[in-house]
Amino acid sequence: MSLSFPNQSRSYDATLRAVRFWGHDGALEVAFFVNEDALKRVEARMQPNESASLNAFDSHRDLIHTTAAKVYGRGRKGSYELIAGDF
């Protein structure tokens, strides 16, 4: 099975300072986080707050999903954090 992102929901995790989103590999739900530094890599002028992080995620959703699929392909684990170096 390949990873897909049918669920367009995302949320901000203030503790991790990251946007959380989910992918699906068949029936398996996979949790991802894209951290603030990674979001700043794709949206250089992003301010470090919830609204700006969610907007950056929405503006670059396709790139983030593509990157998430590559990170997921490196090996299976409980959840995945996308960092600036992944972009």
PDB file of N, CA and C in Angstrom:
ATOM      1  N   MET A   1       0.845  -1.190   0.000  1.00  0.00           N
ATOM      2  CA  MET A   1       0.000   0.000   0.000  1.00  0.00           C
ATOM      3  C   MET A   1       0.883   1.243   0.000  1.00  0.00           C
ATOM      4  N   SER A   2       0.353   2.287  -0.538  1.00  0.00           N
ATOM      5  CA  SER A   2       1.087   3.549  -0.504  1.00  0.00           C
ATOM      6  C   SER A   2       0.397   4.514   0.454  1.00  0.00           C
ATOM      7  N   LEU A   3       1.153   5.481   0.885  1.00  0.00           N
ATOM      8  CA  LEU A   3       0.640   6.458   1.828  1.00  0.00           C
ATOM      9  C   LEU A   3      -0.243   7.468   1.110  1.00  0.00           C
ATOM     10  N   SER A   4      -1.380   7.766   1.702  1.00  0.00           N
ATOM     11  CA  SER A   4      -2.282   8.778   1.151  1.00  0.00           C
ATOM     12  C   SER A   4      -2.733   9.700   2.281  1.00  0.00           C
ATOM     13  N   PHE A   5      -3.302  10.822   1.889  1.00  0.00           N
ATOM     14  CA  PHE A   5      -3.728  11.836   2.861  1.00  0.00           C
ATOM     15  C   PHE A   5      -5.177  12.253   2.590  1.00  0.00           C
ATOM     16  N   PRO A   6      -6.116  11.315   2.786  1.00  0.00           N
ATOM     17  CA  PRO A   6      -7.520  11.641   2.502  1.00  0.00           C
ATOM     18  C   PRO A   6      -8.136  12.576   3.542  1.00  0.00           C
ATOM     19  N   ASN A   7      -7.593  12.591   4.741  1.00  0.00           N
ATOM     20  CA  ASN A   7      -8.104  13.423   5.821  1.00  0.00           C
ATOM     21  C   ASN A   7      -7.372  14.767   5.780  1.00  0.00           C
ATOM     22  N   GLN A   8      -8.055  15.817   5.433  1.00  0.00           N
ATOM     23  CA  GLN A   8      -7.433  17.128   5.287  1.00  0.00           C
ATOM     24  C   GLN A   8      -7.299  17.890   6.605  1.00  0.00           C
ATOM     25  N   SER A   9      -7.740  17.280   7.716  1.00  0.00           N
ATOM     26  CA  SER A   9      -7.648  17.989   8.991  1.00  0.00           C
ATOM     27  C   SER A   9      -6.201  18.066   9.459  1.00  0.00           C
ATOM     28  N   ARG A  10      -5.941  19.085  10.230  1.00  0.00           N
ATOM     29  CA  ARG A  10      -4.649  19.305  10.851  1.00  0.00           C
ATOM     30  C   ARG A  10      -4.890  20.121  12.094  1.00  0.00           C
ATOM     31  N   SER A  11      -3.962  20.067  13.034  1.00  0.00           N
ATOM     32  CA  SER A  11      -4.116  20.833  14.275  1.00  0.00           C
ATOM     33  C   SER A  11      -2.747  21.301  14.725  1.00  0.00           C
ATOM     34  N   TYR A  12      -2.767  22.325  15.558  1.00  0.00           N
ATOM     35  CA  TYR A  12      -1.528  22.880  16.076  1.00  0.00           C
ATOM     36  C   TYR A  12      -1.267  22.302  17.458  1.00  0.00           C
ATOM     37  N   ASP A  13      -0.064  21.821  17.677  1.00  0.00           N
ATOM     38  CA  ASP A  13       0.340  21.303  18.977  1.00  0.00           C
ATOM     39  C   ASP A  13       1.285  22.324  19.599  1.00  0.00           C
ATOM     40  N   ALA A  14       0.779  23.088  20.567  1.00  0.00           N
ATOM     41  CA  ALA A  14       1.560  24.172  21.171  1.00  0.00           C
ATOM     42  C   ALA A  14       2.768  23.650  21.943  1.00  0.00           C
ATOM     43  N   THR A  15       2.646  22.471  22.532  1.00  0.00           N
ATOM     44  CA  THR A  15       3.754  21.905  23.289  1.00  0.00           C
ATOM     45  C   THR A  15       4.932  21.585  22.370  1.00  0.00           C
ATOM     46  N   LEU A  16       4.644  20.987  21.236  1.00  0.00           N
ATOM     47  CA  LEU A  16       5.692  20.622  20.280  1.00  0.00           C
ATOM     48  C   LEU A  16       6.034  21.758  19.316  1.00  0.00           C
ATOM     49  N   ARG A  17       5.171  22.783  19.300  1.00  0.00           N
ATOM     50  CA  ARG A  17       5.296  23.878  18.335  1.00  0.00           C
ATOM     51  C   ARG A  17       5.368  23.292  16.918  1.00  0.00           C
ATOM     52  N   ALA A  18       4.326  22.531  16.601  1.00  0.00           N
ATOM     53  CA  ALA A  18       4.271  21.797  15.344  1.00  0.00           C
ATOM     54  C   ALA A  18       2.818  21.637  14.904  1.00  0.00           C
ATOM     55  N   VAL A  19       2.654  21.388  13.623  1.00  0.00           N
ATOM     56  CA  VAL A  19       1.337  21.070  13.079  1.00  0.00           C
ATOM     57  C   VAL A  19       1.251  19.553  12.952  1.00  0.00           C
ATOM     58  N   ARG A  20       0.185  19.012  13.486  1.00  0.00           N
ATOM     59  CA  ARG A  20      -0.066  17.568  13.460  1.00  0.00           C
ATOM     60  C   ARG A  20      -1.027  17.273  12.310  1.00  0.00           C
ATOM     61  N   PHE A  21      -0.746  16.196  11.580  1.00  0.00           N
ATOM     62  CA  PHE A  21      -1.650  15.752  10.517  1.00  0.00           C
ATOM     63  C   PHE A  21      -1.519  14.244  10.375  1.00  0.00           C
ATOM     64  N   TRP A  22      -2.390  13.633   9.589  1.00  0.00           N
ATOM     65  CA  TRP A  22      -2.453  12.185   9.507  1.00  0.00           C
ATOM     66  C   TRP A  22      -2.462  11.715   8.064  1.00  0.00           C
ATOM     67  N   GLY A  23      -1.804  10.601   7.852  1.00  0.00           N
ATOM     68  CA  GLY A  23      -1.831   9.911   6.578  1.00  0.00           C
ATOM     69  C   GLY A  23      -2.401   8.521   6.795  1.00  0.00           C
ATOM     70  N   HIS A  24      -2.643   7.821   5.702  1.00  0.00           N
ATOM     71  CA  HIS A  24      -3.178   6.461   5.775  1.00  0.00           C
ATOM     72  C   HIS A  24      -2.406   5.553   4.840  1.00  0.00           C
ATOM     73  N   ASP A  25      -2.018   4.414   5.384  1.00  0.00           N
ATOM     74  CA  ASP A  25      -1.383   3.346   4.615  1.00  0.00           C
ATOM     75  C   ASP A  25      -2.343   2.174   4.715  1.00  0.00           C
ATOM     76  N   GLY A  26      -3.226   2.076   3.745  1.00  0.00           N
ATOM     77  CA  GLY A  26      -4.302   1.097   3.838  1.00  0.00           C
ATOM     78  C   GLY A  26      -5.212   1.485   4.989  1.00  0.00           C
ATOM     79  N   ALA A  27      -5.437   0.558   5.906  1.00  0.00           N
ATOM     80  CA  ALA A  27      -6.288   0.826   7.070  1.00  0.00           C
ATOM     81  C   ALA A  27      -5.512   1.447   8.231  1.00  0.00           C
ATOM     82  N   LEU A  28      -4.199   1.524   8.108  1.00  0.00           N
ATOM     83  CA  LEU A  28      -3.347   2.052   9.168  1.00  0.00           C
ATOM     84  C   LEU A  28      -3.299   3.572   9.119  1.00  0.00           C
ATOM     85  N   GLU A  29      -3.639   4.230  10.232  1.00  0.00           N
ATOM     86  CA  GLU A  29      -3.517   5.682  10.338  1.00  0.00           C
ATOM     87  C   GLU A  29      -2.128   6.022  10.871  1.00  0.00           C
ATOM     88  N   VAL A  30      -1.481   6.997  10.234  1.00  0.00           N
ATOM     89  CA  VAL A  30      -0.104   7.358  10.560  1.00  0.00           C
ATOM     90  C   VAL A  30      -0.068   8.826  10.976  1.00  0.00           C
ATOM     91  N   ALA A  31       0.502   9.092  12.165  1.00  0.00           N
ATOM     92  CA  ALA A  31       0.579  10.467  12.684  1.00  0.00           C
ATOM     93  C   ALA A  31       1.884  11.124  12.247  1.00  0.00           C
ATOM     94  N   PHE A  32       1.765  12.389  11.823  1.00  0.00           N
ATOM     95  CA  PHE A  32       2.914  13.195  11.430  1.00  0.00           C
ATOM     96  C   PHE A  32       2.877  14.523  12.171  1.00  0.00           C
ATOM     97  N   PHE A  33       4.060  15.078  12.393  1.00  0.00           N
ATOM     98  CA  PHE A  33       4.219  16.430  12.913  1.00  0.00           C
ATOM     99  C   PHE A  33       5.190  17.143  11.994  1.00  0.00           C
ATOM    100  N   VAL A  34       4.872  18.360  11.642  1.00  0.00           N
ATOM    101  CA  VAL A  34       5.849  19.182  10.912  1.00  0.00           C
ATOM    102  C   VAL A  34       6.188  20.327  11.861  1.00  0.00           C
ATOM    103  N   ASN A  35       7.466  20.399  12.269  1.00  0.00           N
ATOM    104  CA  ASN A  35       7.832  21.352  13.312  1.00  0.00           C
ATOM    105  C   ASN A  35       7.995  22.776  12.769  1.00  0.00           C
ATOM    106  N   GLU A  36       8.095  23.702  13.689  1.00  0.00           N
ATOM    107  CA  GLU A  36       8.149  25.120  13.341  1.00  0.00           C
ATOM    108  C   GLU A  36       9.334  25.457  12.434  1.00  0.00           C
ATOM    109  N   ASP A  37      10.498  24.876  12.701  1.00  0.00           N
ATOM    110  CA  ASP A  37      11.663  25.142  11.859  1.00  0.00           C
ATOM    111  C   ASP A  37      11.443  24.652  10.431  1.00  0.00           C
ATOM    112  N   ALA A  38      10.794  23.511  10.288  1.00  0.00           N
ATOM    113  CA  ALA A  38      10.499  22.984   8.958  1.00  0.00           C
ATOM    114  C   ALA A  38       9.505  23.888   8.231  1.00  0.00           C
ATOM    115  N   LEU A  39       8.499  24.365   8.952  1.00  0.00           N
ATOM    116  CA  LEU A  39       7.536  25.274   8.329  1.00  0.00           C
ATOM    117  C   LEU A  39       8.207  26.575   7.910  1.00  0.00           C
ATOM    118  N   LYS A  40       9.152  27.049   8.709  1.00  0.00           N
ATOM    119  CA  LYS A  40       9.890  28.264   8.337  1.00  0.00           C
ATOM    120  C   LYS A  40      10.756  28.028   7.103  1.00  0.00           C
ATOM    121  N   ARG A  41      11.193  26.800   6.900  1.00  0.00           N
ATOM    122  CA  ARG A  41      11.989  26.469   5.714  1.00  0.00           C
ATOM    123  C   ARG A  41      11.149  26.629   4.447  1.00  0.00           C
ATOM    124  N   VAL A  42       9.876  26.268   4.525  1.00  0.00           N
ATOM    125  CA  VAL A  42       9.018  26.362   3.337  1.00  0.00           C
ATOM    126  C   VAL A  42       8.275  27.692   3.257  1.00  0.00           C
ATOM    127  N   GLU A  43       8.177  28.408   4.374  1.00  0.00           N
ATOM    128  CA  GLU A  43       7.487  29.713   4.434  1.00  0.00           C
ATOM    129  C   GLU A  43       8.368  30.638   5.269  1.00  0.00           C
ATOM    130  N   ALA A  44       9.379  31.221   4.623  1.00  0.00           N
ATOM    131  CA  ALA A  44      10.440  31.955   5.318  1.00  0.00           C
ATOM    132  C   ALA A  44       9.932  33.079   6.223  1.00  0.00           C
ATOM    133  N   ARG A  45       8.846  33.728   5.862  1.00  0.00           N
ATOM    134  CA  ARG A  45       8.348  34.870   6.644  1.00  0.00           C
ATOM    135  C   ARG A  45       7.340  34.479   7.716  1.00  0.00           C
ATOM    136  N   MET A  46       7.200  33.194   7.953  1.00  0.00           N
ATOM    137  CA  MET A  46       6.225  32.719   8.926  1.00  0.00           C
ATOM    138  C   MET A  46       6.571  33.201  10.334  1.00  0.00           C
ATOM    139  N   GLN A  47       5.575  33.695  11.026  1.00  0.00           N
ATOM    140  CA  GLN A  47       5.727  34.088  12.427  1.00  0.00           C
ATOM    141  C   GLN A  47       5.523  32.848  13.295  1.00  0.00           C
ATOM    142  N   PRO A  48       6.184  32.782  14.451  1.00  0.00           N
ATOM    143  CA  PRO A  48       6.072  31.597  15.306  1.00  0.00           C
ATOM    144  C   PRO A  48       4.798  31.607  16.164  1.00  0.00           C
ATOM    145  N   ASN A  49       3.660  31.334  15.526  1.00  0.00           N
ATOM    146  CA  ASN A  49       2.405  31.250  16.268  1.00  0.00           C
ATOM    147  C   ASN A  49       1.471  30.262  15.577  1.00  0.00           C
ATOM    148  N   GLU A  50       0.400  29.927  16.246  1.00  0.00           N
ATOM    149  CA  GLU A  50      -0.524  28.909  15.749  1.00  0.00           C
ATOM    150  C   GLU A  50      -1.116  29.271  14.393  1.00  0.00           C
ATOM    151  N   SER A  51      -1.661  30.453  14.278  1.00  0.00           N
ATOM    152  CA  SER A  51      -2.322  30.853  13.041  1.00  0.00           C
ATOM    153  C   SER A  51      -1.363  30.827  11.853  1.00  0.00           C
ATOM    154  N   ALA A  52      -0.171  31.382  12.032  1.00  0.00           N
ATOM    155  CA  ALA A  52       0.808  31.415  10.945  1.00  0.00           C
ATOM    156  C   ALA A  52       1.278  30.006  10.592  1.00  0.00           C
ATOM    157  N   SER A  53       1.437  29.152  11.581  1.00  0.00           N
ATOM    158  CA  SER A  53       1.871  27.771  11.330  1.00  0.00           C
ATOM    159  C   SER A  53       0.819  27.016  10.515  1.00  0.00           C
ATOM    160  N   LEU A  54      -0.450  27.162  10.897  1.00  0.00           N
ATOM    161  CA  LEU A  54      -1.519  26.493  10.156  1.00  0.00           C
ATOM    162  C   LEU A  54      -1.643  27.040   8.741  1.00  0.00           C
ATOM    163  N   ASN A  55      -1.488  28.344   8.585  1.00  0.00           N
ATOM    164  CA  ASN A  55      -1.542  28.945   7.250  1.00  0.00           C
ATOM    165  C   ASN A  55      -0.387  28.463   6.380  1.00  0.00           C
ATOM    166  N   ALA A  56       0.813  28.374   6.956  1.00  0.00           N
ATOM    167  CA  ALA A  56       1.972  27.874   6.208  1.00  0.00           C
ATOM    168  C   ALA A  56       1.735  26.429   5.784  1.00  0.00           C
ATOM    169  N   PHE A  57       1.189  25.632   6.690  1.00  0.00           N
ATOM    170  CA  PHE A  57       0.880  24.247   6.355  1.00  0.00           C
ATOM    171  C   PHE A  57      -0.107  24.189   5.191  1.00  0.00           C
ATOM    172  N   ASP A  58      -1.179  24.950   5.284  1.00  0.00           N
ATOM    173  CA  ASP A  58      -2.200  24.942   4.232  1.00  0.00           C
ATOM    174  C   ASP A  58      -1.638  25.404   2.893  1.00  0.00           C
ATOM    175  N   SER A  59      -0.760  26.387   2.920  1.00  0.00           N
ATOM    176  CA  SER A  59      -0.191  26.927   1.673  1.00  0.00           C
ATOM    177  C   SER A  59       0.774  25.957   1.006  1.00  0.00           C
ATOM    178  N   HIS A  60       1.348  25.059   1.780  1.00  0.00           N
ATOM    179  CA  HIS A  60       2.369  24.149   1.250  1.00  0.00           C
ATOM    180  C   HIS A  60       2.010  22.682   1.505  1.00  0.00           C
ATOM    181  N   ARG A  61       0.729  22.424   1.571  1.00  0.00           N
ATOM    182  CA  ARG A  61       0.237  21.079   1.890  1.00  0.00           C
ATOM    183  C   ARG A  61       0.788  20.012   0.946  1.00  0.00           C
ATOM    184  N   ASP A  62       0.808  20.267  -0.354  1.00  0.00           N
ATOM    185  CA  ASP A  62       1.292  19.254  -1.301  1.00  0.00           C
ATOM    186  C   ASP A  62       2.761  18.916  -1.049  1.00  0.00           C
ATOM    187  N   LEU A  63       3.596  19.930  -0.854  1.00  0.00           N
ATOM    188  CA  LEU A  63       5.012  19.708  -0.565  1.00  0.00           C
ATOM    189  C   LEU A  63       5.181  18.949   0.751  1.00  0.00           C
ATOM    190  N   ILE A  64       4.414  19.312   1.763  1.00  0.00           N
ATOM    191  CA  ILE A  64       4.510  18.654   3.066  1.00  0.00           C
ATOM    192  C   ILE A  64       4.069  17.200   2.960  1.00  0.00           C
ATOM    193  N   HIS A  65       3.013  16.922   2.229  1.00  0.00           N
ATOM    194  CA  HIS A  65       2.562  15.544   2.057  1.00  0.00           C
ATOM    195  C   HIS A  65       3.599  14.723   1.285  1.00  0.00           C
ATOM    196  N   THR A  66       4.186  15.297   0.253  1.00  0.00           N
ATOM    197  CA  THR A  66       5.225  14.598  -0.515  1.00  0.00           C
ATOM    198  C   THR A  66       6.418  14.283   0.372  1.00  0.00           C
ATOM    199  N   THR A  67       6.817  15.251   1.182  1.00  0.00           N
ATOM    200  CA  THR A  67       7.941  15.057   2.101  1.00  0.00           C
ATOM    201  C   THR A  67       7.597  14.014   3.152  1.00  0.00           C
ATOM    202  N   ALA A  68       6.381  14.052   3.664  1.00  0.00           N
ATOM    203  CA  ALA A  68       5.950  13.070   4.659  1.00  0.00           C
ATOM    204  C   ALA A  68       6.015  11.655   4.085  1.00  0.00           C
ATOM    205  N   ALA A  69       5.607  11.495   2.850  1.00  0.00           N
ATOM    206  CA  ALA A  69       5.658  10.169   2.215  1.00  0.00           C
ATOM    207  C   ALA A  69       7.099   9.675   2.100  1.00  0.00           C
ATOM    208  N   LYS A  70       8.034  10.566   1.791  1.00  0.00           N
ATOM    209  CA  LYS A  70       9.446  10.180   1.710  1.00  0.00           C
ATOM    210  C   LYS A  70       9.976   9.775   3.080  1.00  0.00           C
ATOM    211  N   VAL A  71       9.649  10.555   4.104  1.00  0.00           N
ATOM    212  CA  VAL A  71      10.095  10.241   5.465  1.00  0.00           C
ATOM    213  C   VAL A  71       9.482   8.909   5.912  1.00  0.00           C
ATOM    214  N   TYR A  72       8.233   8.694   5.617  1.00  0.00           N
ATOM    215  CA  TYR A  72       7.549   7.455   5.978  1.00  0.00           C
ATOM    216  C   TYR A  72       8.222   6.262   5.310  1.00  0.00           C
ATOM    217  N   GLY A  73       8.670   6.446   4.086  1.00  0.00           N
ATOM    218  CA  GLY A  73       9.316   5.370   3.347  1.00  0.00           C
ATOM    219  C   GLY A  73      10.660   4.949   3.904  1.00  0.00           C
ATOM    220  N   ARG A  74      11.250   5.750   4.776  1.00  0.00           N
ATOM    221  CA  ARG A  74      12.561   5.424   5.371  1.00  0.00           C
ATOM    222  C   ARG A  74      12.460   4.333   6.433  1.00  0.00           C
ATOM    223  N   GLY A  75      11.273   4.095   6.944  1.00  0.00           N
ATOM    224  CA  GLY A  75      11.113   3.070   7.978  1.00  0.00           C
ATOM    225  C   GLY A  75       9.870   3.326   8.793  1.00  0.00           C
ATOM    226  N   ARG A  76       9.280   2.264   9.265  1.00  0.00           N
ATOM    227  CA  ARG A  76       8.027   2.361  10.001  1.00  0.00           C
ATOM    228  C   ARG A  76       8.274   2.632  11.479  1.00  0.00           C
ATOM    229  N   LYS A  77       7.533   3.573  12.031  1.00  0.00           N
ATOM    230  CA  LYS A  77       7.558   3.845  13.467  1.00  0.00           C
ATOM    231  C   LYS A  77       6.220   4.421  13.890  1.00  0.00           C
ATOM    232  N   GLY A  78       6.066   4.744  15.173  1.00  0.00           N
ATOM    233  CA  GLY A  78       4.780   5.173  15.717  1.00  0.00           C
ATOM    234  C   GLY A  78       4.282   6.498  15.181  1.00  0.00           C
ATOM    235  N   SER A  79       5.175   7.478  15.072  1.00  0.00           N
ATOM    236  CA  SER A  79       4.819   8.779  14.511  1.00  0.00           C
ATOM    237  C   SER A  79       6.070   9.355  13.858  1.00  0.00           C
ATOM    238  N   TYR A  80       5.871  10.377  13.068  1.00  0.00           N
ATOM    239  CA  TYR A  80       6.959  10.936  12.271  1.00  0.00           C
ATOM    240  C   TYR A  80       6.994  12.445  12.440  1.00  0.00           C
ATOM    241  N   GLU A  81       8.194  12.966  12.672  1.00  0.00           N
ATOM    242  CA  GLU A  81       8.369  14.409  12.757  1.00  0.00           C
ATOM    243  C   GLU A  81       9.146  14.870  11.534  1.00  0.00           C
ATOM    244  N   LEU A  82       8.564  15.814  10.802  1.00  0.00           N
ATOM    245  CA  LEU A  82       9.261  16.415   9.661  1.00  0.00           C
ATOM    246  C   LEU A  82      10.064  17.597  10.179  1.00  0.00           C
ATOM    247  N   ILE A  83      11.335  17.609   9.859  1.00  0.00           N
ATOM    248  CA  ILE A  83      12.232  18.673  10.303  1.00  0.00           C
ATOM    249  C   ILE A  83      12.731  19.458   9.099  1.00  0.00           C
ATOM    250  N   ALA A  84      13.367  20.584   9.361  1.00  0.00           N
ATOM    251  CA  ALA A  84      13.829  21.463   8.279  1.00  0.00           C
ATOM    252  C   ALA A  84      14.698  20.713   7.275  1.00  0.00           C
ATOM    253  N   GLY A  85      15.557  19.829   7.742  1.00  0.00           N
ATOM    254  CA  GLY A  85      16.435  19.071   6.858  1.00  0.00           C
ATOM    255  C   GLY A  85      15.721  18.144   5.896  1.00  0.00           C
ATOM    256  N   ASP A  86      14.461  17.854   6.160  1.00  0.00           N
ATOM    257  CA  ASP A  86      13.677  16.994   5.260  1.00  0.00           C
ATOM    258  C   ASP A  86      13.224  17.747   4.014  1.00  0.00           C
ATOM    259  N   PHE A  87      13.282  19.084   4.064  1.00  0.00           N
ATOM    260  CA  PHE A  87      12.797  19.884   2.938  1.00  0.00           C
ATOM    261  C   PHE A  87      13.932  20.369   2.091  1.00  0.00           C
TER     262      PHE A  87
END
